[in-house]
Structures are given as structure tokens and as C-alpha cells.
Short mmCIF file of C-alpha atoms and ligand atoms in Angstrom, two decimals:
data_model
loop_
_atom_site.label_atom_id
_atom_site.label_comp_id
_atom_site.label_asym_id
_atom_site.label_seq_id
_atom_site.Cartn_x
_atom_site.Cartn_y
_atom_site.Cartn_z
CA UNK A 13 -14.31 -0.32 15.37
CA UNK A 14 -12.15 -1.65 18.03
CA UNK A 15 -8.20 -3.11 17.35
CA UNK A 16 -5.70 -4.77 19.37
CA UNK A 17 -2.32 -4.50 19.57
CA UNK A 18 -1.37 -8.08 17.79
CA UNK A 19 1.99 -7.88 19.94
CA UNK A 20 0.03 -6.77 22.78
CA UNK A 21 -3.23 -7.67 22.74
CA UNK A 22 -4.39 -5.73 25.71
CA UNK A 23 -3.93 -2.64 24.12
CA UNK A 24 -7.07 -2.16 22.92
CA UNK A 25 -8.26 1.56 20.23
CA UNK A 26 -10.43 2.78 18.43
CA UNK A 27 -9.99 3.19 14.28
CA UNK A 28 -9.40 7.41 15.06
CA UNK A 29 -6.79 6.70 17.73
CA UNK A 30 -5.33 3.38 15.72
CA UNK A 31 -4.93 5.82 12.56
CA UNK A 32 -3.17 8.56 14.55
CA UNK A 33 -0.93 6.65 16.53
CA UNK A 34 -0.21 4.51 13.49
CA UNK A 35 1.49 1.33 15.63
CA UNK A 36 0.74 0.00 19.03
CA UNK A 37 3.30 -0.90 22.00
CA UNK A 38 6.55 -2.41 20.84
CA UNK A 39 5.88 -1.59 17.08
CA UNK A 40 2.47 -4.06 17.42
CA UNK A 41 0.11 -3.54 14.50
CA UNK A 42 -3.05 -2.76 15.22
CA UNK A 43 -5.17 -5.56 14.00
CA UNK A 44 -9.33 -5.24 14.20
CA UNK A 45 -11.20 -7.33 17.13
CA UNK A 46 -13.75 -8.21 15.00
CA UNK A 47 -14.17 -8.50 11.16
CA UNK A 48 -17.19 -8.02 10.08
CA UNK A 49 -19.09 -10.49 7.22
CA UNK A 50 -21.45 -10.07 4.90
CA UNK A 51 -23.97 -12.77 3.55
CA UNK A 52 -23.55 -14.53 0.18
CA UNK A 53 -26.65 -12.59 -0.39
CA UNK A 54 -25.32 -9.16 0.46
CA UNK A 55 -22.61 -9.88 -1.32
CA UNK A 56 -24.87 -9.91 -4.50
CA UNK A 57 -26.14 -6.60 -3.86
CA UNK A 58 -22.62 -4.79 -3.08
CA UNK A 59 -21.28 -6.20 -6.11
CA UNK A 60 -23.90 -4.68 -7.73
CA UNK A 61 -23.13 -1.20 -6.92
CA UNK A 62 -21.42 1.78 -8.09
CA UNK A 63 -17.91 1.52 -6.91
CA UNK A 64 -18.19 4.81 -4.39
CA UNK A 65 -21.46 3.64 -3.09
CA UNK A 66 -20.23 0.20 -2.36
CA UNK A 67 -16.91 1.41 -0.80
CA UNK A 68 -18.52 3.60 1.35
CA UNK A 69 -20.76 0.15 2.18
CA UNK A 70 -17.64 -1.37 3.04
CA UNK A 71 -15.39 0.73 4.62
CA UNK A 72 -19.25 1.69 6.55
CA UNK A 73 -19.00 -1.92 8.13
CA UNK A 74 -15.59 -1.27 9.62
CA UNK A 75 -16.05 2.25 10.63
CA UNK A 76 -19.35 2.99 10.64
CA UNK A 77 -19.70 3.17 14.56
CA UNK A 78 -17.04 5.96 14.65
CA UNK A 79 -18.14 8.29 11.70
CA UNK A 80 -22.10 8.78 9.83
CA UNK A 81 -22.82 6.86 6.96
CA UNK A 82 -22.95 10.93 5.53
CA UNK A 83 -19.30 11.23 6.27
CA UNK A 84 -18.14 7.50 5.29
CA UNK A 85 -19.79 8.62 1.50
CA UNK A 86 -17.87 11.56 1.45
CA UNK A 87 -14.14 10.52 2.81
CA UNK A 88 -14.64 7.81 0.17
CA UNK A 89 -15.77 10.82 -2.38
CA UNK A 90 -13.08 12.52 -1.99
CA UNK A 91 -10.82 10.16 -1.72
CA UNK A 92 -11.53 7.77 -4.31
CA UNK A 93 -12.27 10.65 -7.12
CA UNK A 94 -10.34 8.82 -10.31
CA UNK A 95 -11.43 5.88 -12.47
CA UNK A 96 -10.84 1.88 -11.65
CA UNK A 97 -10.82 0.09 -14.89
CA UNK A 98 -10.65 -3.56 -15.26
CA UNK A 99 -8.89 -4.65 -18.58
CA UNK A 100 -9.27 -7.82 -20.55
CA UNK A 101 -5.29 -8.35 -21.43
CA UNK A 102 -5.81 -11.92 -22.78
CA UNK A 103 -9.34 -14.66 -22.30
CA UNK A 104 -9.70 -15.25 -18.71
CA UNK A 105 -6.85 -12.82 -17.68
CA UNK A 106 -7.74 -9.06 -16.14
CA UNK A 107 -5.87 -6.34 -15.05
CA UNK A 108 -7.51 -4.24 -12.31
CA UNK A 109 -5.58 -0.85 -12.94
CA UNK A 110 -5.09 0.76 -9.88
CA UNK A 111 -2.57 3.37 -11.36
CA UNK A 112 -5.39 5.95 -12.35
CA UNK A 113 -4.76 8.76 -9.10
CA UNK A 114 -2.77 11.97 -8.90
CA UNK A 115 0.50 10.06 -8.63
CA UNK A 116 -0.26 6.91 -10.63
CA UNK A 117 0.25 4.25 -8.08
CA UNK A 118 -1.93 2.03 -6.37
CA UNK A 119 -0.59 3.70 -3.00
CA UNK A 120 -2.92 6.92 -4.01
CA UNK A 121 -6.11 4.54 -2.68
CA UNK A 122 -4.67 4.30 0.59
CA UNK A 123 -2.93 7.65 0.87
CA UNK A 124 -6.03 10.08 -0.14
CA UNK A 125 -8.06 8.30 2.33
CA UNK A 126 -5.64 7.94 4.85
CA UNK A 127 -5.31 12.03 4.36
CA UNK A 128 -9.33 12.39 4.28
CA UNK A 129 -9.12 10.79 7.88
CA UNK A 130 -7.05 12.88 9.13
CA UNK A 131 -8.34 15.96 7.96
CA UNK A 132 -11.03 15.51 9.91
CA UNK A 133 -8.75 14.83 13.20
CA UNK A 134 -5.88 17.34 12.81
CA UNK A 135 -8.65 20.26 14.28
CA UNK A 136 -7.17 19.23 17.30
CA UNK A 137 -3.82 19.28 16.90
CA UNK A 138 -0.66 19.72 14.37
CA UNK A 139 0.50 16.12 13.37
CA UNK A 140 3.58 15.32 11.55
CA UNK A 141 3.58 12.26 9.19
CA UNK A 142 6.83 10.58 9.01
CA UNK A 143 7.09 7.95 6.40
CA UNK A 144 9.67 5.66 4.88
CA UNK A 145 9.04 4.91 1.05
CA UNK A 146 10.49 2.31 -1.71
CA UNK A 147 9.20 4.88 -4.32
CA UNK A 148 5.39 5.10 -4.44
CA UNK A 149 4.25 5.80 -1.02
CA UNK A 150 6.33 8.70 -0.50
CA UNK A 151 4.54 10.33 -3.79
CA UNK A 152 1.56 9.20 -2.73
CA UNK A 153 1.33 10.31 0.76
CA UNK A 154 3.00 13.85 -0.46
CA UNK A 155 0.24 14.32 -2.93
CA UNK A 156 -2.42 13.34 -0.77
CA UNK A 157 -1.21 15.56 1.89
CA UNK A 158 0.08 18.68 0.34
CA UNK A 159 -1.21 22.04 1.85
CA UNK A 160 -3.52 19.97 4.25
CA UNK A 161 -3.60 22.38 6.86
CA UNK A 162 -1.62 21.71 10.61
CA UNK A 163 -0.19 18.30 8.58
CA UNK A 164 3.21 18.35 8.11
CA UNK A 165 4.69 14.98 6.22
CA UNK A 166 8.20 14.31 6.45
CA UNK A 167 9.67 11.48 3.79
CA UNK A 168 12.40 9.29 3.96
CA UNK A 169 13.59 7.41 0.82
CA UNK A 170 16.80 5.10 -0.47
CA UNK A 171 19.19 7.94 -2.30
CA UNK A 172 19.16 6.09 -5.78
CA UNK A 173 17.22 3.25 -5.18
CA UNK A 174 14.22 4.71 -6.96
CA UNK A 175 13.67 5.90 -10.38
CA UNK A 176 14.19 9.74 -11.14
CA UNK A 177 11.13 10.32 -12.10
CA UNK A 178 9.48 9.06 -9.09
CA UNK A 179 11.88 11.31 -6.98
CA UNK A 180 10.51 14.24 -9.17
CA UNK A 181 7.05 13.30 -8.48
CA UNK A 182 6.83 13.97 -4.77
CA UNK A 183 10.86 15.59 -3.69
CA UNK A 184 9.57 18.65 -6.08
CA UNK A 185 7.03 19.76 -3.52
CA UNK A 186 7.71 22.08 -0.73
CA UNK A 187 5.53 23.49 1.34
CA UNK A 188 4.38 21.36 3.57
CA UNK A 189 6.30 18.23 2.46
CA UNK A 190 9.70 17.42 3.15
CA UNK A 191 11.82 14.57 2.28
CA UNK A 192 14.98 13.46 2.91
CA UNK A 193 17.42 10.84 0.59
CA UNK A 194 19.26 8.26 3.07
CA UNK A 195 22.24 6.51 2.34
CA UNK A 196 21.22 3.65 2.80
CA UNK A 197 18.22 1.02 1.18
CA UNK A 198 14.67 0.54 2.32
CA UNK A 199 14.88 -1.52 5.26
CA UNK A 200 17.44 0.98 6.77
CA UNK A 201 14.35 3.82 5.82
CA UNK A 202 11.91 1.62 7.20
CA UNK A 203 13.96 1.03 10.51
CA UNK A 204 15.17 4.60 10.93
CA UNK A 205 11.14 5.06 10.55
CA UNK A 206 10.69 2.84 12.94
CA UNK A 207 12.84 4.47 15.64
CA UNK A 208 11.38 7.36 15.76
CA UNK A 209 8.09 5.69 16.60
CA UNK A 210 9.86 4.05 19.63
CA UNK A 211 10.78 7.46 21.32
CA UNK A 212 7.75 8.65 23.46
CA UNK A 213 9.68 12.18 23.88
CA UNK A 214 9.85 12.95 20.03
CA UNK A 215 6.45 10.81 19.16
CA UNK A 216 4.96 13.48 21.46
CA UNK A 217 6.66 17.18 20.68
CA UNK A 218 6.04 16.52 16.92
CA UNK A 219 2.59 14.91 17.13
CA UNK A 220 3.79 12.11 15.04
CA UNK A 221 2.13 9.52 12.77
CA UNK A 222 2.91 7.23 10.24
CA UNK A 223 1.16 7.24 6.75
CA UNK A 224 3.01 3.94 5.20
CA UNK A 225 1.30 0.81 5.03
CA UNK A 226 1.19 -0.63 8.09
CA UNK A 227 -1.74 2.72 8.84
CA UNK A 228 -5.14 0.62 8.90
CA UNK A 229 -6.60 3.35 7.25
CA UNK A 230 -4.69 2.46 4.16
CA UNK A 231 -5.08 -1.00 4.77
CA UNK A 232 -9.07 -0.58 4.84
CA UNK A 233 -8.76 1.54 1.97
CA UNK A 234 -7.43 -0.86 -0.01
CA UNK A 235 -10.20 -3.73 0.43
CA UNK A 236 -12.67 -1.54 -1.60
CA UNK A 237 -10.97 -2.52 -5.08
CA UNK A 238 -10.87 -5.76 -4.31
CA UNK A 239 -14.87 -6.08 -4.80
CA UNK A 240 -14.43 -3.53 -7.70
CA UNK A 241 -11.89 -6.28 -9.37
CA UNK A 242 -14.61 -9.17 -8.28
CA UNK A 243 -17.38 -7.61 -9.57
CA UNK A 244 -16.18 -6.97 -12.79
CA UNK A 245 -15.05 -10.29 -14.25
CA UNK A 246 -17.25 -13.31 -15.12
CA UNK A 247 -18.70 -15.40 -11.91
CA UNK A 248 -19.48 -18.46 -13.05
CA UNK A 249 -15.74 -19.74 -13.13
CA UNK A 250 -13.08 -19.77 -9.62
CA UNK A 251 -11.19 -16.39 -9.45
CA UNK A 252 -7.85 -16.05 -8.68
CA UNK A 253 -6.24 -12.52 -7.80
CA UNK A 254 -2.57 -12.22 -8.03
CA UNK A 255 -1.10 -9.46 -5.94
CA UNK A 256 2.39 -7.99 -6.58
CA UNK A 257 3.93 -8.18 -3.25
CA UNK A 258 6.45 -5.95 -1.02
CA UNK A 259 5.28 -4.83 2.32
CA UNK A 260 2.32 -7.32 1.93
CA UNK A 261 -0.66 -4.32 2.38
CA UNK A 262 -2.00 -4.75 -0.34
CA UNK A 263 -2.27 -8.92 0.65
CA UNK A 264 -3.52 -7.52 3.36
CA UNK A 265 -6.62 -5.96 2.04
CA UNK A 266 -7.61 -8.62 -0.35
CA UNK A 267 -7.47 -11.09 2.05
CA UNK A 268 -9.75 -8.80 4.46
CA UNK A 269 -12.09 -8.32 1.10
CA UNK A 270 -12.37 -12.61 1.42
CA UNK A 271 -12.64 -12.06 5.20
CA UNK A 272 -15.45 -10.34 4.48
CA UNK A 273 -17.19 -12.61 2.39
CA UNK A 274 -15.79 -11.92 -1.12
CA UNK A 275 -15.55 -15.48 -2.46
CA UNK A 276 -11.90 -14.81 -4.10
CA UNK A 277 -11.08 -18.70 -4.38
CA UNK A 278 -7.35 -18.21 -4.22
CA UNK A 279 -4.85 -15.18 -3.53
CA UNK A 280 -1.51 -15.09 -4.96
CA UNK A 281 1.34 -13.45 -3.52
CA UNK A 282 4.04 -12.81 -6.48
CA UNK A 283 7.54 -11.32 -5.19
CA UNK A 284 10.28 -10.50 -6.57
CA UNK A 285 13.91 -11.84 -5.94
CA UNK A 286 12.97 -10.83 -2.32
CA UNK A 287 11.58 -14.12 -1.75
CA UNK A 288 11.47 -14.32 2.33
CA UNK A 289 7.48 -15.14 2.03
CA UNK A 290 7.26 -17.50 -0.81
CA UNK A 291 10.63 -19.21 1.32
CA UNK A 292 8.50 -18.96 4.76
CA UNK A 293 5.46 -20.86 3.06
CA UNK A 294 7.94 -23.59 1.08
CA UNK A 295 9.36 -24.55 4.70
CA UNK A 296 8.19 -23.05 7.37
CA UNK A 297 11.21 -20.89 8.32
CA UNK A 298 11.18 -16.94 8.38
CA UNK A 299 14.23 -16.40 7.01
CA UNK A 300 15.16 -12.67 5.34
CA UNK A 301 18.00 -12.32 3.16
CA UNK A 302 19.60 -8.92 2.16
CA UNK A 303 17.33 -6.93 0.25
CA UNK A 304 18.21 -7.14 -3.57
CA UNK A 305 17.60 -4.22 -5.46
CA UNK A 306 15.85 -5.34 -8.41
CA UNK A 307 13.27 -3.75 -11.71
CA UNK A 308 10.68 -3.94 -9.30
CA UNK A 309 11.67 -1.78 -6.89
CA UNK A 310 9.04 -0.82 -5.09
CA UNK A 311 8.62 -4.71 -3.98
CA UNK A 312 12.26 -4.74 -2.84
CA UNK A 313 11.52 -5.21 0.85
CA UNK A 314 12.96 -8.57 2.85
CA UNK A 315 10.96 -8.12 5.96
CA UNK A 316 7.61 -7.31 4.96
CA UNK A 317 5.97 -4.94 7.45
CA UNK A 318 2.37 -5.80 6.96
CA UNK A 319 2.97 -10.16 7.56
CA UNK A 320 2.01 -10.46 10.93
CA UNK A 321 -1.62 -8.75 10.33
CA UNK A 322 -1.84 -11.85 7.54
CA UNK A 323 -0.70 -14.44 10.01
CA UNK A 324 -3.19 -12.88 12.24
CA UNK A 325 -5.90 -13.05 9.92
CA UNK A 326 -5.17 -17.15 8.68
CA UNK A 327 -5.13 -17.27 13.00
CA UNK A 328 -8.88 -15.98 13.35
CA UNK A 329 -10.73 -16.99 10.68
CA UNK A 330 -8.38 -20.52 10.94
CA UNK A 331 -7.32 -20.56 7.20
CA UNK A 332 -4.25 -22.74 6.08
CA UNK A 333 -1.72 -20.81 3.90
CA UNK A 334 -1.21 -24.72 1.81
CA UNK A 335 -4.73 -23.50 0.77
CA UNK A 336 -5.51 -19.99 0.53
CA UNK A 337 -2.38 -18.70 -0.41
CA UNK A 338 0.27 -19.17 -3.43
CA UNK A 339 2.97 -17.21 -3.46
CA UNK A 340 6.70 -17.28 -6.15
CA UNK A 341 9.47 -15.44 -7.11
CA UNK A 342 10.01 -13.90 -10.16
CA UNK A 343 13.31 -12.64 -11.34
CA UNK A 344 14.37 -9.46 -13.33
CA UNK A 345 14.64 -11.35 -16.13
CA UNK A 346 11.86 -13.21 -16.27
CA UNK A 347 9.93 -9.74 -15.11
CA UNK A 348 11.74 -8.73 -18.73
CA UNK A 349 10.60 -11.44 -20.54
CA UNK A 350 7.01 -10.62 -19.09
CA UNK A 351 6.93 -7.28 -20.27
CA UNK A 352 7.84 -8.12 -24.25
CA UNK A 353 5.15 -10.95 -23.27
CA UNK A 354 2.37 -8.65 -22.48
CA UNK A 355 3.35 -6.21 -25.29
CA UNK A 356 2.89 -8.66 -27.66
CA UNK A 357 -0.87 -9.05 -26.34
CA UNK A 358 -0.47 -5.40 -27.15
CA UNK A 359 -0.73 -4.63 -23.16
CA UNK A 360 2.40 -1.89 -22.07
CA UNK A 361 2.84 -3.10 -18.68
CA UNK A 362 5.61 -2.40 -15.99
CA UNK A 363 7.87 -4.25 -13.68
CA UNK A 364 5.34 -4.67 -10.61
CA UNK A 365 2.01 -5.66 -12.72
CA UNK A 366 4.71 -8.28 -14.82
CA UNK A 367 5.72 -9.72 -11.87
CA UNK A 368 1.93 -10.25 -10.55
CA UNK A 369 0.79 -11.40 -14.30
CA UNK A 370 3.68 -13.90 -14.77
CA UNK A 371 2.89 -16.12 -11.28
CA UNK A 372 -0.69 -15.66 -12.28
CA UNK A 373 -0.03 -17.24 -15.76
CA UNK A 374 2.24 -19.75 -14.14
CA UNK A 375 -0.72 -20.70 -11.35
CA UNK A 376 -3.93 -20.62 -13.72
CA UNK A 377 -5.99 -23.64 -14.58
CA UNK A 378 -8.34 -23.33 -17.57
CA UNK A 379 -11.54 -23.78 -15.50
CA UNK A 380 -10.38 -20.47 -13.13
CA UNK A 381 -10.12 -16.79 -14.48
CA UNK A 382 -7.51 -14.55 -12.91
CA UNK A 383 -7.07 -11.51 -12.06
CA UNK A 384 -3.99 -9.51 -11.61
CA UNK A 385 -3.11 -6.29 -9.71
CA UNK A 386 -1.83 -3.25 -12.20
CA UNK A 387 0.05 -1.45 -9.40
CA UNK A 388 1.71 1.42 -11.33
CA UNK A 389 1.48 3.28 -14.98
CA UNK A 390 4.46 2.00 -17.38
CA UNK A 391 5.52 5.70 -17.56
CA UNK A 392 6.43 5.66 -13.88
CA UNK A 393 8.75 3.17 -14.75
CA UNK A 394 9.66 4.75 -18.08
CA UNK A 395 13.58 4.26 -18.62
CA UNK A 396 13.27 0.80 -17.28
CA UNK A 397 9.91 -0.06 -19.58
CA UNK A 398 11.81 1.69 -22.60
CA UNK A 399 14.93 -0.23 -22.23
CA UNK A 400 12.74 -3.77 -22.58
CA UNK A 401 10.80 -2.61 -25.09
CA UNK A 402 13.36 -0.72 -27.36
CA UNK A 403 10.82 1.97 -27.86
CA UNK A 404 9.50 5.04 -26.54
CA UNK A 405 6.46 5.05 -24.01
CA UNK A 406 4.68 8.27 -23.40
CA UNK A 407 4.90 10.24 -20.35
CA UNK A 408 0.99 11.24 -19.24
CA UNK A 409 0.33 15.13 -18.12
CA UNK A 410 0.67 14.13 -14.52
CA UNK A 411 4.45 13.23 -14.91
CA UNK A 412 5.42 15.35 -17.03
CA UNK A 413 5.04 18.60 -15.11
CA UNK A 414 7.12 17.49 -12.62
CA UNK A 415 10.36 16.36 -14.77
CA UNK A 416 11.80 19.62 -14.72
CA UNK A 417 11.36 21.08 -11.18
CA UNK A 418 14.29 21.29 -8.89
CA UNK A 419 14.68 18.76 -6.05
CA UNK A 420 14.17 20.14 -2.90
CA UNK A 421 15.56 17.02 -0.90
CA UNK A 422 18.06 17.08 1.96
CA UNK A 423 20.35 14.05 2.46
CA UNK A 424 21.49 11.86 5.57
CA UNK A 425 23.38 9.13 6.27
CA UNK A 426 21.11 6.70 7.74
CA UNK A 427 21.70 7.69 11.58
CA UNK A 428 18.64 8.08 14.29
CA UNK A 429 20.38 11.19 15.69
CA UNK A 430 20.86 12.97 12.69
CA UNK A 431 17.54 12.72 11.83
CA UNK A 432 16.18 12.83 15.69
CA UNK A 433 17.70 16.52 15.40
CA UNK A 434 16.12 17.51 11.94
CA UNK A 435 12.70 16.79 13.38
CA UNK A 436 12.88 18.65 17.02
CA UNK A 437 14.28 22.00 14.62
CA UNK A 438 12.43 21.55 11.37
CA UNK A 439 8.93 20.68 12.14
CA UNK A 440 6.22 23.16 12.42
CA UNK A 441 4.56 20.99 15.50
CA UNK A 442 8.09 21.02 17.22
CA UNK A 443 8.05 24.94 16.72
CA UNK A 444 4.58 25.17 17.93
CA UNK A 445 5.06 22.91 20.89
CA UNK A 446 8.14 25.03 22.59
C1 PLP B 528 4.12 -0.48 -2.90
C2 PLP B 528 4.05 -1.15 -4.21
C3 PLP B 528 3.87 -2.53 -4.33
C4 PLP B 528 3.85 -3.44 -3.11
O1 PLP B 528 2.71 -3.25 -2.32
P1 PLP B 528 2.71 -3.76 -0.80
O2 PLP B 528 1.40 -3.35 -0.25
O3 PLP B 528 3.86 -3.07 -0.13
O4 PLP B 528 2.91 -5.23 -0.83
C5 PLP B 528 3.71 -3.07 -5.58
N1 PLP B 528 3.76 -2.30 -6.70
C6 PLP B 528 3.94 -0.97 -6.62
C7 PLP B 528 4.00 -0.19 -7.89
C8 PLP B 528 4.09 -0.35 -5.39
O5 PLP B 528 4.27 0.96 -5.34
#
């Protein structure tokens, strides 16, 4: 598969060098040249399939010129190794549960095969992943990549921005994961992130590459539940997919998954109280406020890194956001309110799947059945869940083994040198480069 440089557009690689270099020239995502389509007819027969067989059948039409069908099937083996399950919360309304991986996040689709791609490319050389995180990435990446030989993953998160137990999950570690707590919130992660990626000298002694959302290996990762979620609900009615939004990857994917030829007749974009996108579409202006910190947090992003690839994509296939796209704001309290809601269909949801469910309830007709993304198990959200509820949730195996290991995190302000100098004496690809 060839991409382009969407800033740039004559910079021109292929998937392996797009997923080790992570961005292009001037921070350009890498977008693909061509996006490939299935027939109405092959859609019928992927949606038919096991889920591994048919990811590998997709991902296969993407990358299938750079890897054998063999090794498509077994990245998506390995990767993909939990359960999807699509859950009937009320008549006409799903939940695709994408919280089922090692670290109970959606993010584990997009990190394990982001880390079964590189696997295969780090023979070469050592590569150091450097990756800013609003909570789940970070775990995700960290668990996807931990003891992968001559991979070295560095994490930067917001110190106290994201729940304790999520800091457990992945700062608890070692080895070859390291992660560091800025002062600071997201966007000053993200930028800090983004930095580094500008400065040839240090992208080059440490090998580095970014594992966060804007990789297209995560992105293409992602598009495989989307036909999982299709194929699973009844067909003879319009489906709707609402997609709790931060960074916009996840968009991302489903609206590749329609690129593709999944007939998905609308996608919703539901935000939280960061509510640049749903302000962009309302009139036209791309206008970022402060990031809010809010029960979502994992949304709480003001300049989505992933919304030029979807402007891209409404560019080439010349869709018009009035008509393929709905996207809202929903507050903390009405995320609350959601949550008692979807108990009392005897559902125990969490603050990102509320958020998606309540603009999906909001956007519904009768004559359409919806679909809405389950980004993260309740228990990862535990204190905040618990607090809404009044009650107790439990706390699966996966968490719990984690809640009483020592952090292992260091802590910076949020200052390019600082961290600039951590990386050049810390990193085993530094060492190994001197
Ligand atoms: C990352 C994340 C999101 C937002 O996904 P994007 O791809 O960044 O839009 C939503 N919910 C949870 C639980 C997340 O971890």
C-alpha cells in the first residue's frame, strides 16, 4: 500500500516505512493513495465470516501487497486473540464491546497489531516508541509491547489527569516500558510528543516511532470491528454507529470500514465538553478551546490529532459532513444521568460508552437501529462508575493484579529539553547507537 503525506503530498511510503516513521514531513499524516472497495456482493460474503478470517480479508486489501496473505492471518491471530461481543442493551440499540483485551480498552485492537507489525520490522534495528496518552493508549501500547525484543516504549501521560487505576495498569511495568507523569494536560503530552518527532538528530539516535493514534497501523486495525459490529445486528433497517470521540481514530476507522463499502448509513461523532468538532461542523470554524478535564477523560482532547485524515477522506470519496456525519456534546452530567440510565436497562456502562449511547439515543429514528461503541470496561473507570451508581462494581482479574504494585514513573515538568535529555541517556537504542 502506498500513502502520502496529506501536508505534503509528494512524500510518498509504503505501509512498513509509514508505520515506522509514524508521521510524514511537518507532522503530515500519512493518508493511503488509494482505498480500496469491495462490491455489495463481497460485502455479503465478508460479513459472513469469522471475525479473524474476515479481518485478515480486510486488513489483506490494504496490505496485502507488502506482507502474504499467511502472515496477514497471523498478525491478525495474534493480535486480535480476545472476544468481540455485540450486546442487545435495549430493542434496536447494541453495544459493540471493544473492552475485552489485556488492558480492557478499545486501544488494545490497535496497539497489539501495531506491536505485531513491528515485531516483524525491529530485526533490523532497535526502535523506541514514544507515545503521549489520555489514559488508555499508554496501557495499551505498554501491554502490547512489553518484553518485545530491541522495542523500547517510552510513555508520557497528564500527572493526575487519569484515574489511578489506569496509572497502575501500564506505570507498574518495567522492563522495557517506561513512562513518565508531566505536569501538565494532554495536549501539552501530545505536543511535547510531537517535538520530539520534529528533531531529525534525536528521531535518528533513538530509532524513534510513535504508537498513538495517528500510527496507520492502528488506524487499519481498527476498521476490522467495524464489519464485526455490522455484521452482527439486523440488516433490513438503516444502521447508525455512534463513536465516542477524542483524537477522532477511531472515526477514522469506521469511516474507512464505509470507505470500503460497509453500508453504515450514518456515523456519529459524540464528544464530550471538548466540543471543537461538533463546533467546526455547526459553523464552519475550527475553533479549540482549553481542554476541560471532564468523566470522560480519555476523550478530553481539543485538537483532535486524527481530523485531517477525516477531512481527507470526505475530500476523496467527495462526502458532505451535513450528511454523513452527526456529531454533539455531552456533558458530565448528562454522561451521569446516562450511566443510572443504562443501569436501569440493567447495562453497567462507563463514562466513554455513556457519552456514545446518549447522542445515539438523542439521534435515532424508529425505522434505524444503532449501534454504539463500548470503548472501556466500567471497572477501568471504577471510582467514577461507583460514585454514580452508589454501589460497588467488581474489579475483573486483569485489574486487579496490578492495584498493588509500586509505580515506577518518573516526573517532568512539561519541557522539550528535559525530556530531550532523558531520551539521549535512558534509551537502550541511544546506548547502542554511541
Ligand atoms: C482513546 C479513547 C477514546 C477516544 O478514541 P479516539 O480514537 O481518540 O477518538 C474513547 N474512549 C476510550 C475509553 C478511550 O480510551
Amino acid at each position: 500500500m502506498q500513502l502520502y503525506n496529506i501536508k505534503h503530498p509528494e512524500e510518498k511510503v509504503s505501509f512498513k516505512q509509514a508505520v515506522l516513521q509514524g508521521l510524514g514531513k511537518d507532522q503530515g499524516l500519512f493518508f493511503p493513495s488509494e482505498i480500496p472497495s469491495f462490491s455489495p456482493e463481497q460485502i455479503q460474503e465478508l460479513l459472513a465470516l469469522p471475525f479473524q478470517e474476515r479481518a485478515a480479508k480486510v486488513l489483506g486489501a490494504f496490505i496485502g501487497d507488502e506482507f502474504s496473505p499467511e502472515q496477514v492471518q497471523e498478525l491478525v491471530n495474534n493480535a486480535f486473540n480476545f472476544p468481540v461481543p455485540v450486546v442487545e442493551v435495549e430493542p434496536g440499540v447494541y453495544t459493540l464491546e471493544l473492552f475485552h483485551g489485556p488492558t480492557l480498552a478499545f486501544k488494545d485492537f490497535g496497539g497489539r497489531f501495531m506491536s505485531q507489525v513491528l515485531r516483524l520490522l525491529a530485526q533490523e534495528r532497535k526502535i523506541t516508541i514514544l507515545t503521549a496518552t489520555s489514559g488508555d493508549t499508554g496501557a495499551a501500547v505498554a501491554h502490547a509491547f512489553y518484553q518485545v525484543p530491541n522495542i523500547e516504549v517510552i510513555v508520557l501521560y497528564p500527572k493526575g489527569r487519569i484515574s489511578e487505576l489506569q496509572e497502575k495498569l501500564f506505570c507498574t511495568l518495567g522492563d522495557n516500558i517506561k513512562t513518565i507523569a508531566i505536569n501538565g494536560d494532554f495536549d501539552a503530552c501530545q505536543a511535547l510528543v510531537k517535538q520530539a518527532f520534529d528533531d531529525e538528530h534525536l528521531r535518528e539516535v533513538i530509532g524513534l516511532n510513535s504508537a498513538n493514534s495517528i500510527n496507520i497501523s492502528r488506524l487499519l486495525a481498527q476498521i476490522t470491528y467495524y464489519f464485526e459490529a455490522y455484521a452482527r445486528v439486523p440488516q433490513n433497517k438503516e444502521v447508525v454507529i455512534s463513536v465516542p470521540s477524542g483524537n477522532f481514530g477511531n472515526l477514522t476507522a469506521g469511516l474507512l470500514a464505509k470507505a470500503l463499502g460497509l453500508p453504515v448509513a450514518k456515523y456519529i461523532a459524540a464528544t464530550n465538553a471538548n466540543d471543537t468538532v461538533p463546533r467546526y461542523l455547526a459553523s464552519g470554524k475550527w475553533e479549540p478551546h482549553q481542554t476541560q478535564a471532564t468523566l470522560s477523560n480519555a476523550m478530553d482532547v481539543s485538537r483532535p490529532n486524527n481530523w485531517p485524515r477525516i477531512e481527507e477522506l470526505f475530500r476523496v470519496k467527495n462526502w458532505k459532513f451535513e450528511q454523513d456525519l452527526f456529531s454533539a456534546p455531552v456533558s458530565d452530567a448528562q454522561t451521569a444521568q446516562t450511566i443510572v440510565a443504562l443501569d436501569g436497562l440493567g447495562y453497567v456502562s462507563e463514562p466513554h460508552g455513556a457519552v456514545a449511547y446518549r447522542v445515539l439515543k438523542d439521534y435515532l429514528k424508529d425505522e434505524q437501529v444503532g449501534i454504539f461503541l463500548g470503548t472501556a470496561h466500567p471497572a477501568k473507570f471504577k471510582g467514577e462508575v461507583e460514585n454514580i451508581l452508589g454501589r460497588e462494581i467488581a474489579l475483573p482479574e486483569q485489574l486487579a493484579k496490578y492495584k498493588d504494585r509500586p509505580l515506577l514513573s518518573e516526573n517532568f515538568d512539561a519541557d522539550y529539553a528535559t525530556l530531550k535529555e532523558f531520551l539521549l541517556s535512558h534509551t537502550a537504542a541511544a546506548k547502542a547507537h554511541k
